[in-house]
PDB file of N, CA and C in Angstrom:
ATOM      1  N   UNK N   1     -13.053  -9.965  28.899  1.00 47.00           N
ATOM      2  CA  UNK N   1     -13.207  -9.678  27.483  1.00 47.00           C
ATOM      3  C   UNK N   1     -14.188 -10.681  26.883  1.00 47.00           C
ATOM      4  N   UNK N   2     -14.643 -10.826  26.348  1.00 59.00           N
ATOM      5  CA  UNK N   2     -16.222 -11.273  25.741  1.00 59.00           C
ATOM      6  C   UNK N   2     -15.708 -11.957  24.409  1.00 59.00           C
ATOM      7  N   UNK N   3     -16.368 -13.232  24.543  1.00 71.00           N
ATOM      8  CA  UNK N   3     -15.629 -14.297  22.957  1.00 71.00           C
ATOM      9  C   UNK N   3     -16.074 -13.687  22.063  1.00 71.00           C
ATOM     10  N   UNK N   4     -15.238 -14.095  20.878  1.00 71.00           N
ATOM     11  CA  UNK N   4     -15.865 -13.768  20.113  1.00 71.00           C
ATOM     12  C   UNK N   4     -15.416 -14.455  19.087  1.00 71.00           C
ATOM     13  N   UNK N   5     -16.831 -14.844  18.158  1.00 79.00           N
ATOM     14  CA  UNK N   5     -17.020 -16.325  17.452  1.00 79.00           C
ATOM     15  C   UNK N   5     -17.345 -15.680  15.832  1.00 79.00           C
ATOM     16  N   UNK N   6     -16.210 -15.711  15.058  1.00 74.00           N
ATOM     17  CA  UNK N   6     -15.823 -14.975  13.873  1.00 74.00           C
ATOM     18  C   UNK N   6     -16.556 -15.757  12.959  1.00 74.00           C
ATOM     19  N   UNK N   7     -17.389 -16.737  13.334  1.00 83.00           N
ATOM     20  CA  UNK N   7     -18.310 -17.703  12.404  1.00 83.00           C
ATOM     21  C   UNK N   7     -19.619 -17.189  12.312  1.00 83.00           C
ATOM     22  N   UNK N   8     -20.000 -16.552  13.561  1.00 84.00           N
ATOM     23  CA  UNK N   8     -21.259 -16.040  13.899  1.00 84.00           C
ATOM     24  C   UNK N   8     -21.746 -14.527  13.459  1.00 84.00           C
ATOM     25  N   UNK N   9     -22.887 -14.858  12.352  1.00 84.00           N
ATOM     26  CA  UNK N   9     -23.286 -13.490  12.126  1.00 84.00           C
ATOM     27  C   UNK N   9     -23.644 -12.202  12.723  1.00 84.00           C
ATOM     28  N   UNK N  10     -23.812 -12.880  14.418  1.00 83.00           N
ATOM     29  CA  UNK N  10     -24.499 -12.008  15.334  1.00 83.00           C
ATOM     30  C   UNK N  10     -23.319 -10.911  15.373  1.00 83.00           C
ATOM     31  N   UNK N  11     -21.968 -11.220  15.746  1.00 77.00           N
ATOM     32  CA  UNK N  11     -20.533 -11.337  15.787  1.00 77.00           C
ATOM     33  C   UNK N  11     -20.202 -10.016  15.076  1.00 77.00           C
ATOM     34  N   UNK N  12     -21.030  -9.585  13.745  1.00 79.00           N
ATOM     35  CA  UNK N  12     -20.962  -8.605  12.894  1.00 79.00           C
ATOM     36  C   UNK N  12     -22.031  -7.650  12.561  1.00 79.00           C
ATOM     37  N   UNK N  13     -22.621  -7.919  13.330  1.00 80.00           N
ATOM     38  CA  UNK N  13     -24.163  -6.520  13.341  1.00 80.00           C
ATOM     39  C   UNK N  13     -23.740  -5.534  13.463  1.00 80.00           C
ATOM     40  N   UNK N  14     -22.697  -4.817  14.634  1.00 77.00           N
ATOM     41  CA  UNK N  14     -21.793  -3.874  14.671  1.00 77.00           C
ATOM     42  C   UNK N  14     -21.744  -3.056  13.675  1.00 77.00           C
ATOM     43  N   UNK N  15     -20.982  -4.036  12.401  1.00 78.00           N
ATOM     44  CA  UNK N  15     -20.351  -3.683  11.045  1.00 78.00           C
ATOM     45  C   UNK N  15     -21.240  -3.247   9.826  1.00 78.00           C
ATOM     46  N   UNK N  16     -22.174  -3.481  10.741  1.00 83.00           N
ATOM     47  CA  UNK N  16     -23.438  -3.300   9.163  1.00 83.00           C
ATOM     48  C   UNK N  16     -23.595  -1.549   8.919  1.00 83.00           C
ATOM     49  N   UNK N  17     -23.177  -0.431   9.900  1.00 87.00           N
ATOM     50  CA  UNK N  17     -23.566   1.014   9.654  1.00 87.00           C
ATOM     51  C   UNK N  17     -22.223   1.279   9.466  1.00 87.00           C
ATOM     52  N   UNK N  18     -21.275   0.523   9.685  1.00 88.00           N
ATOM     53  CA  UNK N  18     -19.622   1.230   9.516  1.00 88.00           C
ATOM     54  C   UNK N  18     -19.590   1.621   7.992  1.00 88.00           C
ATOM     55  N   UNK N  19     -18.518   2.983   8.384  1.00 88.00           N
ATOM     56  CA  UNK N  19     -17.913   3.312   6.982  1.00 88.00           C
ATOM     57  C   UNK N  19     -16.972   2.475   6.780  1.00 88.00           C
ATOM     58  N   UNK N  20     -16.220   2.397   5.147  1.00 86.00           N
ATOM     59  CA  UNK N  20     -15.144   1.627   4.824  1.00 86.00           C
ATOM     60  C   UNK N  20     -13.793   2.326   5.425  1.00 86.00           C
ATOM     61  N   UNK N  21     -13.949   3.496   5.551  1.00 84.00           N
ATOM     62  CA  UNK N  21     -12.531   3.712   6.128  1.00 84.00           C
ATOM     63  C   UNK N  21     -12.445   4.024   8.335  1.00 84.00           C
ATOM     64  N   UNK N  22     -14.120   3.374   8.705  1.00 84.00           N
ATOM     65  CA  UNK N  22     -14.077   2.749   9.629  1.00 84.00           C
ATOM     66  C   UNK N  22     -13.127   1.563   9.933  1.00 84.00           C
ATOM     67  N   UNK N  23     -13.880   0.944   8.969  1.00 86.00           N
ATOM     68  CA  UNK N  23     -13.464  -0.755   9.272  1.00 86.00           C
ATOM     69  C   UNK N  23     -11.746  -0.815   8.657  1.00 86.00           C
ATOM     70  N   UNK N  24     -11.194   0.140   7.621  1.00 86.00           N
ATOM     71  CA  UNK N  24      -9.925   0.030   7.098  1.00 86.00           C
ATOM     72  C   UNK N  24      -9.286   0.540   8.469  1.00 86.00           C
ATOM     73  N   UNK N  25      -9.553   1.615   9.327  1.00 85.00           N
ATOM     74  CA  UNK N  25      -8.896   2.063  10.318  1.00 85.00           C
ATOM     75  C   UNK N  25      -8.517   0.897  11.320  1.00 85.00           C
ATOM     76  N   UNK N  26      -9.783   0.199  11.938  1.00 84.00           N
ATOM     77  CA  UNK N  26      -9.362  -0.929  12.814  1.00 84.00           C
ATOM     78  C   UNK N  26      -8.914  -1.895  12.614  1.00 84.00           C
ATOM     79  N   UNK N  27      -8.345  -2.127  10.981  1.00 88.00           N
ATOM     80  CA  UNK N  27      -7.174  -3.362  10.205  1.00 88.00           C
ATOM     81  C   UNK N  27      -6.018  -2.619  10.601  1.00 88.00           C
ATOM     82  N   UNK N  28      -5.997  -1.589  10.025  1.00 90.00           N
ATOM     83  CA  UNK N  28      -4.286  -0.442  10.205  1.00 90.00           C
ATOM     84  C   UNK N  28      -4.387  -0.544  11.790  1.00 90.00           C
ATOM     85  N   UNK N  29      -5.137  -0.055  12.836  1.00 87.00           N
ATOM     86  CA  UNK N  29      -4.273  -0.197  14.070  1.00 87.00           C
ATOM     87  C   UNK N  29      -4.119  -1.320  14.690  1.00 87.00           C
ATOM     88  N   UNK N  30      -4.484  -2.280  13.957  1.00 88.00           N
ATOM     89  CA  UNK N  30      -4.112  -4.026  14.891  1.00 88.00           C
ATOM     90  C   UNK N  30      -2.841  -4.504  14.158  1.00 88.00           C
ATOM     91  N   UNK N  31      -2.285  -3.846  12.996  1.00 93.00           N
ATOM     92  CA  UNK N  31      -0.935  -3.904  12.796  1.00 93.00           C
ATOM     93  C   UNK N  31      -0.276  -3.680  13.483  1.00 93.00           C
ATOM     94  N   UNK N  32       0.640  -4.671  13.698  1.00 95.00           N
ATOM     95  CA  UNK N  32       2.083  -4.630  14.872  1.00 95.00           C
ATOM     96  C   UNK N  32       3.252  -3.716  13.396  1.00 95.00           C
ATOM     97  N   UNK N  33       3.080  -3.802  12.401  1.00 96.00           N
ATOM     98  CA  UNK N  33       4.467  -3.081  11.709  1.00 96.00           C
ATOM     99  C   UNK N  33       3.494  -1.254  12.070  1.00 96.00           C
ATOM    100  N   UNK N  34       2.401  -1.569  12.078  1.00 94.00           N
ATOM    101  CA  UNK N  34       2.196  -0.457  11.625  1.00 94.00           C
ATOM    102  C   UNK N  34       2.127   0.920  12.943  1.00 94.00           C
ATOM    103  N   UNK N  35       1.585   0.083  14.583  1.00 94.00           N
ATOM    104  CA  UNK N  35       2.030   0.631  15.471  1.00 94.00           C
ATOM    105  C   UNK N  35       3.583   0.746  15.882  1.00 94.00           C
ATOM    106  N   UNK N  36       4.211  -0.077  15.258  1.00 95.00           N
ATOM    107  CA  UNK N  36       5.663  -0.132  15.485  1.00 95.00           C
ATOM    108  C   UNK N  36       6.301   1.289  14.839  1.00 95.00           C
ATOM    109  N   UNK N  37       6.257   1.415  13.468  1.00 94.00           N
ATOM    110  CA  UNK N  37       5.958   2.565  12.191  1.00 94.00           C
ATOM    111  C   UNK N  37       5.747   3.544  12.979  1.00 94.00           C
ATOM    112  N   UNK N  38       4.445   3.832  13.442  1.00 91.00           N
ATOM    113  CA  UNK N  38       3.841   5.541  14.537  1.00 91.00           C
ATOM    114  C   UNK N  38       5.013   5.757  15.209  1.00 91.00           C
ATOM    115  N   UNK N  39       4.814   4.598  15.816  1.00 92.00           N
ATOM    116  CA  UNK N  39       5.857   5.100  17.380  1.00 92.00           C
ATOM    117  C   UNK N  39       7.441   5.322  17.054  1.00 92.00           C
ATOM    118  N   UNK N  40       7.584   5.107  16.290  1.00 93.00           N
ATOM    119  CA  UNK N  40       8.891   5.170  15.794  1.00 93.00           C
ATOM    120  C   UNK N  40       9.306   6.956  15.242  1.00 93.00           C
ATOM    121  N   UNK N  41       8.022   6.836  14.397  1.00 90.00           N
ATOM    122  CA  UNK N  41       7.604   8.590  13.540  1.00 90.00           C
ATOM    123  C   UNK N  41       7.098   9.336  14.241  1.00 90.00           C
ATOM    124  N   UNK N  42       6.660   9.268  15.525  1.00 89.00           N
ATOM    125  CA  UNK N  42       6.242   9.963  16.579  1.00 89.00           C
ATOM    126  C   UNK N  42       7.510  10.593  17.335  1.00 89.00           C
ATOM    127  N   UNK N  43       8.231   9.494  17.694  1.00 90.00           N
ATOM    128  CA  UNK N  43       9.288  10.072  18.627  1.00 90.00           C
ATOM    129  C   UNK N  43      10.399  10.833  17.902  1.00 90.00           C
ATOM    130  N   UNK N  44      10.547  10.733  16.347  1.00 90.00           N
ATOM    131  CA  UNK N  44      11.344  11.607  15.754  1.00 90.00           C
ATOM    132  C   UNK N  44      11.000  12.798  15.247  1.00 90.00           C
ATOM    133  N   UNK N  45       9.417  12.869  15.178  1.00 84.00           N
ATOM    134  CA  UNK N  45       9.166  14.320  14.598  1.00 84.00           C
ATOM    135  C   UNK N  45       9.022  15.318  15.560  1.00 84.00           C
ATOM    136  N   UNK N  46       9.545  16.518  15.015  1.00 84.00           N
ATOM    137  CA  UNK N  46       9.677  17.029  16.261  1.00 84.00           C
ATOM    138  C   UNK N  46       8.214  18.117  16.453  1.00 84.00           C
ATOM    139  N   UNK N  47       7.290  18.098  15.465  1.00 88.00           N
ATOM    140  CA  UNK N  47       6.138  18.490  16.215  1.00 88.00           C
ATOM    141  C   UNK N  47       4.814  17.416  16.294  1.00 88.00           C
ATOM    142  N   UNK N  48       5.293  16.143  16.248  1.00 79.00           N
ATOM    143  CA  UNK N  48       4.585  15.301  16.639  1.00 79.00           C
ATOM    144  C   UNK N  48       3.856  15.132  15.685  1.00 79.00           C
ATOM    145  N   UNK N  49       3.668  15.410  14.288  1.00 84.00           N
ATOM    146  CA  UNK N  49       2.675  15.090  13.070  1.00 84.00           C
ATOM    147  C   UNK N  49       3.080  14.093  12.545  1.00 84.00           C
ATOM    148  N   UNK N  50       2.246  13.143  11.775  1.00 84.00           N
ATOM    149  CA  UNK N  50       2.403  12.438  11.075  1.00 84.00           C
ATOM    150  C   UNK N  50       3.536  13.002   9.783  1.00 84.00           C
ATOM    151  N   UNK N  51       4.261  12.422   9.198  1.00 86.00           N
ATOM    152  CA  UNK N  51       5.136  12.834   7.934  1.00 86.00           C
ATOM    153  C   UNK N  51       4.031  12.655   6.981  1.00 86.00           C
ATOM    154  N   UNK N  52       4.579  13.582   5.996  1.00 87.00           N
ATOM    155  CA  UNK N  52       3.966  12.773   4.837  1.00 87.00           C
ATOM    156  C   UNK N  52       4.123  11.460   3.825  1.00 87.00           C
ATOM    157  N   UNK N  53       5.559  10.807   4.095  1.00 89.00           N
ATOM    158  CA  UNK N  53       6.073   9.609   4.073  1.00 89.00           C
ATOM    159  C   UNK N  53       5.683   8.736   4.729  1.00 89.00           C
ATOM    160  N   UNK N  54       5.158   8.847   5.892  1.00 90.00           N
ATOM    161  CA  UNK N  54       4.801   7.843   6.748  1.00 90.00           C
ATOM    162  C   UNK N  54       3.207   8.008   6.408  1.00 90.00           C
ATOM    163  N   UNK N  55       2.714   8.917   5.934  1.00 89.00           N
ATOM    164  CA  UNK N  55       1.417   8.823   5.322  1.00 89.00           C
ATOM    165  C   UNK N  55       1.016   8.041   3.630  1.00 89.00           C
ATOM    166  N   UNK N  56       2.133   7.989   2.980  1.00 89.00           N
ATOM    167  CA  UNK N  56       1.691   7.521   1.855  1.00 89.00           C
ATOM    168  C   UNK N  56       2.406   6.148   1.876  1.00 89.00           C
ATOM    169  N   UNK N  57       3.417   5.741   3.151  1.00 92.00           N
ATOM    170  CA  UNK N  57       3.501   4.495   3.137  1.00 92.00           C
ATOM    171  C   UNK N  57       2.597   3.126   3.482  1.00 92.00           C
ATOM    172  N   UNK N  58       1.520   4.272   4.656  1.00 91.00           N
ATOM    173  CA  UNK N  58       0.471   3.359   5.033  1.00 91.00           C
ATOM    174  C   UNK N  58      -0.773   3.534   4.688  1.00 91.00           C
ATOM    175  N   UNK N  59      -0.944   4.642   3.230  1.00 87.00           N
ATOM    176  CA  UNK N  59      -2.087   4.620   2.568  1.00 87.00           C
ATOM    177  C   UNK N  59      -3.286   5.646   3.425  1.00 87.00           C
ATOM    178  N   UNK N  60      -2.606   6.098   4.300  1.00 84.00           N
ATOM    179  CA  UNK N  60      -3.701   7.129   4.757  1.00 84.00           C
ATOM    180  C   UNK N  60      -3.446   8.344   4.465  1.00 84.00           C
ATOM    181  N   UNK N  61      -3.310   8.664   3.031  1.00 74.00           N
ATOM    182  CA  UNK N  61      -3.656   9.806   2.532  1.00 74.00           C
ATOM    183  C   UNK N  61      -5.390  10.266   1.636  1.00 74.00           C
ATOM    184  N   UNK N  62      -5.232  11.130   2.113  1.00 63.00           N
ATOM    185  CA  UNK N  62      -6.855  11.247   1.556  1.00 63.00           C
ATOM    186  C   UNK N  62      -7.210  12.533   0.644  1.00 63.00           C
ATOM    187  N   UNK N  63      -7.647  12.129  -0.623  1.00 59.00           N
ATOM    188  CA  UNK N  63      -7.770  13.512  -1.277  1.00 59.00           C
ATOM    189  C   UNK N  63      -8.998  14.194  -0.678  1.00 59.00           C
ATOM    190  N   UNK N  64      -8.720  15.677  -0.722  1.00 53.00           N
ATOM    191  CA  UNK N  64      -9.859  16.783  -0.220  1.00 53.00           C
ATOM    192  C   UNK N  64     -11.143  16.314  -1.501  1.00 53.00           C
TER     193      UNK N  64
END
């Protein structure tokens, strides 16, 4: 795995074409409550969708 030096601008070139709900996505899945949360709402629904509770608890609802 390849360092990586959170001081260094090079570090974030990546980030310069991302959308905001790019970069909001890869905050939400490095949450430990929040993979904890899925997997939890995964194994109880019984067609495997997200709820809509479990959608407006973690803010990924999106108006059309």
């Amino acid at each position: 795995m390849p360092e990586f030096d959170w001081r260094s601008p090079e570090s974030y070139k990546s980030l310069q074409d991302a959308e905001i709900t790019d970069i909001a996505w890869e905050c939400l899945r490095r949450n430990a409550d929040y993979r904890r949360d899925y997997e939890a709402m995964i194994a109880s629904s019984p067609d495997g969708k997200a709820t809509a509770e479990f959608r407006r608890r973690w803010g990924i609802c999106f108006r059309p």
